[in-house]
Coordinates of C-alpha atoms in Angstrom, one line a residue:
M1 CA -92.9 10.2 -71.0
L2 CA -92.6 8.5 -67.6
K3 CA -92.4 10.9 -64.6
R4 CA -89.2 10.3 -62.6
K5 CA -90.0 9.1 -59.0
K6 CA -89.0 11.8 -56.5
K7 CA -86.5 10.7 -53.9
D8 CA -87.0 11.2 -50.1
K9 CA -85.2 13.7 -47.8
G10 CA -83.3 12.1 -44.9
I11 CA -82.9 13.3 -41.3
L12 CA -80.2 11.9 -39.0
C13 CA -80.4 12.9 -35.4
I14 CA -77.2 13.0 -33.3
G15 CA -77.1 14.2 -29.7
D16 CA -76.3 13.5 -26.1
V17 CA -72.8 12.2 -27.1
H18 CA -71.3 13.4 -23.8
A19 CA -67.7 13.6 -25.0
G20 CA -65.4 13.7 -22.0
F21 CA -67.5 11.4 -19.8
K22 CA -65.8 8.3 -18.5
K23 CA -67.3 5.1 -17.1
V24 CA -65.4 3.1 -14.5
N25 CA -66.3 -0.5 -13.5
S26 CA -66.4 -1.9 -9.9
E27 CA -62.7 -2.7 -10.2
G28 CA -61.8 0.9 -10.9
R29 CA -61.0 0.2 -14.6
Q30 CA -62.2 2.7 -17.2
V31 CA -64.6 1.0 -19.6
W32 CA -65.9 4.0 -21.6
G33 CA -64.3 7.1 -22.9
I34 CA -63.5 9.2 -26.0
Y35 CA -62.0 6.1 -27.8
N36 CA -65.4 4.3 -27.6
I37 CA -67.2 7.4 -29.0
K38 CA -64.8 7.4 -31.9
K39 CA -65.6 3.7 -32.6
E40 CA -69.4 4.4 -32.4
F41 CA -69.1 7.1 -35.0
E42 CA -67.1 4.8 -37.3
Y43 CA -70.0 2.3 -37.0
L44 CA -72.4 5.1 -37.7
N45 CA -70.6 5.8 -41.0
K46 CA -70.9 2.2 -41.9
I47 CA -74.6 1.8 -41.1
M48 CA -75.5 5.1 -42.9
K49 CA -73.6 3.9 -46.0
H50 CA -75.5 0.6 -45.8
F51 CA -78.9 2.2 -45.4
C52 CA -78.3 4.6 -48.3
E53 CA -77.1 1.9 -50.6
E54 CA -79.5 -0.9 -49.7
H55 CA -82.7 0.4 -48.1
V56 CA -83.5 4.1 -48.7
S57 CA -83.3 6.5 -51.6
I58 CA -82.6 10.1 -50.6
D59 CA -81.2 13.1 -52.5
E60 CA -80.5 15.3 -49.4
L61 CA -79.5 14.6 -45.8
H62 CA -80.3 16.8 -42.9
V63 CA -78.3 16.1 -39.7
F64 CA -79.6 17.6 -36.5
L65 CA -77.0 18.0 -33.8
L66 CA -79.2 18.2 -30.7
G67 CA -76.8 19.2 -28.0
D68 CA -74.8 17.7 -25.1
I69 CA -72.1 16.9 -27.6
V70 CA -69.7 17.7 -24.8
H71 CA -70.2 16.4 -21.2
G72 CA -68.8 19.5 -19.5
A73 CA -67.5 19.8 -16.0
S74 CA -69.0 22.8 -14.2
N75 CA -72.8 22.4 -14.0
Y76 CA -73.5 19.4 -11.9
R77 CA -71.6 18.0 -8.9
T78 CA -71.0 14.6 -10.5
Q79 CA -69.4 16.1 -13.6
L80 CA -65.9 16.6 -12.0
W81 CA -65.4 13.0 -11.0
E82 CA -67.0 11.7 -14.2
A83 CA -64.6 13.7 -16.4
E84 CA -62.1 11.8 -18.5
M85 CA -60.4 15.0 -19.5
A86 CA -60.9 18.8 -19.4
P87 CA -63.8 20.1 -21.4
T88 CA -61.5 22.0 -23.7
I89 CA -59.7 18.9 -24.7
A90 CA -62.9 16.9 -25.0
T91 CA -64.1 19.7 -27.3
E92 CA -61.1 19.3 -29.6
K93 CA -61.3 15.6 -29.7
I94 CA -65.0 15.4 -30.5
T95 CA -64.6 18.1 -33.2
D96 CA -61.9 15.8 -34.8
I97 CA -64.3 12.8 -34.6
L98 CA -67.3 14.7 -36.0
T99 CA -65.2 16.3 -38.8
N100 CA -63.9 12.8 -39.9
F101 CA -67.5 11.5 -39.6
F102 CA -69.0 14.1 -41.9
L103 CA -66.2 14.0 -44.5
Q104 CA -66.5 10.2 -44.7
L105 CA -70.3 10.4 -44.8
K106 CA -70.2 12.9 -47.7
K107 CA -67.7 10.7 -49.6
D108 CA -69.9 7.6 -49.0
I109 CA -73.4 8.9 -49.8
K110 CA -72.5 11.6 -52.4
I111 CA -75.5 13.9 -51.7
P112 CA -75.8 17.4 -50.1
I113 CA -75.6 17.3 -46.3
I114 CA -77.0 20.1 -44.2
V115 CA -76.2 20.3 -40.5
T116 CA -78.4 22.2 -38.0
C117 CA -77.0 22.7 -34.5
Q118 CA -78.5 23.1 -31.0
T119 CA -76.6 23.5 -27.8
G120 CA -77.4 21.4 -24.7
N121 CA -77.3 22.0 -20.9
H122 CA -74.2 19.9 -20.1
G123 CA -71.8 22.0 -22.2
R124 CA -72.6 25.3 -20.3
K125 CA -69.5 26.8 -18.8
R126 CA -71.4 27.8 -15.7
R127 CA -74.8 26.7 -14.5
E128 CA -76.3 30.1 -13.7
Q129 CA -75.7 32.4 -16.6
A130 CA -76.8 36.0 -17.2
I131 CA -76.6 35.5 -20.9
P132 CA -78.4 32.8 -23.0
T133 CA -76.7 29.4 -22.7
Y134 CA -75.9 29.1 -26.4
L135 CA -73.3 31.8 -26.1
E136 CA -71.1 30.2 -23.4
N137 CA -71.3 26.6 -24.3
E138 CA -68.7 23.9 -25.2
D139 CA -71.2 22.6 -27.8
L140 CA -71.1 26.0 -29.6
T141 CA -67.3 25.8 -29.8
V142 CA -67.6 22.4 -31.5
Y143 CA -70.1 23.8 -34.0
L144 CA -68.1 26.9 -34.8
N145 CA -65.0 24.7 -35.4
L146 CA -67.0 22.2 -37.5
K147 CA -68.4 25.1 -39.7
E148 CA -64.9 26.3 -40.4
R149 CA -63.5 22.8 -41.1
L150 CA -66.3 21.7 -43.3
K151 CA -66.6 24.9 -45.3
G152 CA -67.4 24.2 -49.0
K153 CA -68.2 20.5 -48.3
V154 CA -71.0 20.3 -45.7
K155 CA -73.3 23.2 -44.8
V156 CA -73.4 24.0 -41.1
N157 CA -76.2 26.2 -39.6
I158 CA -75.9 27.5 -36.1
P159 CA -79.2 29.2 -34.9
K160 CA -78.8 31.9 -32.3
W161 CA -81.6 30.6 -30.0
Y162 CA -82.4 27.5 -28.0
W163 CA -84.8 26.2 -30.6
T164 CA -85.3 26.6 -34.3
V165 CA -87.6 25.5 -37.1
V166 CA -86.1 23.6 -40.1
Q167 CA -88.0 22.8 -43.3
V168 CA -87.2 19.4 -44.8
D169 CA -89.0 19.0 -48.1
K170 CA -92.5 20.4 -47.3
K171 CA -92.5 19.4 -43.6
R172 CA -91.4 21.8 -40.9
F173 CA -89.6 20.5 -37.8
L174 CA -89.1 22.4 -34.5
I175 CA -85.8 21.2 -33.0
T176 CA -84.4 21.9 -29.6
H177 CA -82.2 20.1 -27.0
G178 CA -85.0 19.6 -24.6
D179 CA -83.7 21.0 -21.3
A180 CA -86.1 23.9 -21.6
I181 CA -89.1 21.4 -21.3
N182 CA -90.4 21.5 -17.7
M183 CA -91.0 18.3 -15.8
Y184 CA -93.8 17.9 -13.3
S185 CA -93.2 15.2 -10.6
R186 CA -90.2 14.2 -12.8
I187 CA -92.6 13.6 -15.7
P188 CA -91.7 15.4 -19.0
W189 CA -94.9 14.8 -20.9
Y190 CA -97.0 17.7 -19.6
G191 CA -94.1 20.1 -20.0
L192 CA -93.6 18.9 -23.6
R193 CA -97.2 19.6 -24.4
E194 CA -96.9 23.1 -22.9
F195 CA -93.7 23.7 -24.9
I196 CA -95.3 22.7 -28.2
Q197 CA -98.5 24.7 -27.6
S198 CA -96.7 27.9 -26.6
N199 CA -94.4 27.8 -29.6
K200 CA -97.3 27.0 -31.9
L201 CA -99.0 30.2 -30.7
I202 CA -95.7 32.2 -31.1
L203 CA -95.0 31.0 -34.6
K204 CA -98.6 31.1 -35.8
K205 CA -98.5 34.9 -35.6
S206 CA -95.5 35.0 -38.0
N207 CA -97.0 32.2 -40.3
R208 CA -94.0 30.0 -39.4
N209 CA -95.8 26.9 -38.0
F210 CA -94.4 23.4 -37.6
E211 CA -95.8 19.9 -38.0
A212 CA -93.2 17.8 -36.0
V213 CA -90.8 18.2 -33.1
I214 CA -87.4 16.6 -32.5
I215 CA -85.7 16.7 -29.1
G216 CA -82.9 15.0 -27.2
H217 CA -82.0 15.5 -23.5
F218 CA -84.1 12.6 -22.0
H219 CA -81.9 9.8 -23.4
N220 CA -84.9 7.8 -24.4
M221 CA -86.2 6.9 -27.9
F222 CA -89.9 7.7 -28.3
N223 CA -92.1 8.7 -31.2
W224 CA -95.7 9.7 -30.5
D225 CA -98.5 11.9 -31.9
M226 CA -99.7 14.9 -29.9
K227 CA -102.8 16.3 -31.6
G228 CA -101.3 16.1 -35.0
I229 CA -97.8 17.1 -34.0
E230 CA -95.4 14.1 -34.4
V231 CA -92.7 14.1 -31.7
F232 CA -89.4 12.3 -31.9
C233 CA -87.0 12.0 -28.9
N234 CA -83.5 10.9 -29.7
G235 CA -81.3 8.6 -27.7
T236 CA -77.8 8.9 -26.4
L237 CA -74.3 7.4 -26.6
Q238 CA -73.7 7.8 -22.8
P239 CA -73.6 4.4 -21.1
Q240 CA -74.6 5.7 -17.6
N241 CA -78.1 7.1 -17.3
R242 CA -79.1 7.8 -13.7
F243 CA -81.2 10.8 -14.9
T244 CA -83.2 8.7 -17.4
W245 CA -84.0 5.9 -14.8
R246 CA -84.9 8.6 -12.2
I247 CA -87.7 10.0 -14.4
G248 CA -89.1 6.5 -15.1
L249 CA -87.7 6.0 -18.6
T250 CA -85.5 3.3 -20.1
P251 CA -82.2 4.8 -21.6
S252 CA -81.8 4.2 -25.4
K253 CA -78.3 3.9 -27.0
A254 CA -79.7 4.8 -30.4
F255 CA -80.3 7.6 -32.9
W256 CA -83.2 8.3 -35.2
F257 CA -82.8 8.1 -39.0
I258 CA -86.0 9.5 -40.6
G259 CA -87.3 9.8 -44.2
V260 CA -89.5 12.7 -45.3
K261 CA -91.6 12.8 -48.5
G262 CA -93.6 16.0 -49.0
K263 CA -95.4 16.7 -45.8
R264 CA -95.3 13.2 -44.4
I265 CA -92.9 10.9 -42.6
A266 CA -92.1 8.2 -45.1
W267 CA -90.1 5.9 -42.9
R268 CA -88.2 5.8 -39.6
Y269 CA -85.3 3.7 -38.4
Q270 CA -83.7 3.4 -35.0
I271 CA -79.9 3.1 -35.4
D272 CA -79.2 0.9 -32.3
F273 CA -75.6 1.0 -31.1
S274 CA -76.3 -1.7 -28.5
R275 CA -77.1 -4.3 -31.3
K276 CA -74.6 -3.7 -34.0
R277 CA -74.9 -5.1 -37.5
R278 CA -71.8 -7.0 -38.8
F279 CA -70.2 -5.7 -42.0
K280 CA -67.8 -7.5 -44.3
K281 CA -64.4 -6.0 -44.5

């Protein structure tokens, strides 16, 4: 009897959406806002359906929400004049968009979807907080609402810390937003190495190690190997990226779609929103 070929597990990374951010051109006309984000997620639905029907074979999809889902308005001096709407309204609107996205995705690909959430730095309700940022964060409000709306259809996990470890098939991923990674002379690489090494030591004591790391925050797509630990940095939907240019990186308007088989990465795609594929209606 022929042994049936095992399907892969999929990982879709979503983060740095910055709902509530607006971009205005030199003539003072708004050219980016929540309407554009809605259109990007409609495209993401189409491209995910296309990939799952034509290119990959998966029996389970993990979605990592990596934080900065909401742009916020109270942490950085530029946030107030960049705001299209109040953070509470942006939270409601992006919750609607994500709910529709997940329900349509579930309908299209017809496999279990497991969502794991991490909060970012932009959604904090105040910059200096006496309590951990995940407790007072617009991202957390989005996640709690999503968990309620998707109950019985899509599983939503909300860890109570700024990083968590998720096992996909036999491979363990440490996921975090990335703002806890220190930068030296505006360079994140040394801080990323320190972050990985310190967490490896912590988790080794409890036999909960990891083989890969997925982060956001830096708005730049990269994938590199650090002494056997594979690191993925996810892109952004935000069209303005002063921060990314300032640290010497090129902003990437793209998300990772990764395949896992056993303990190895089977394939990796960059879903590029700046070069969209045309679909027949």
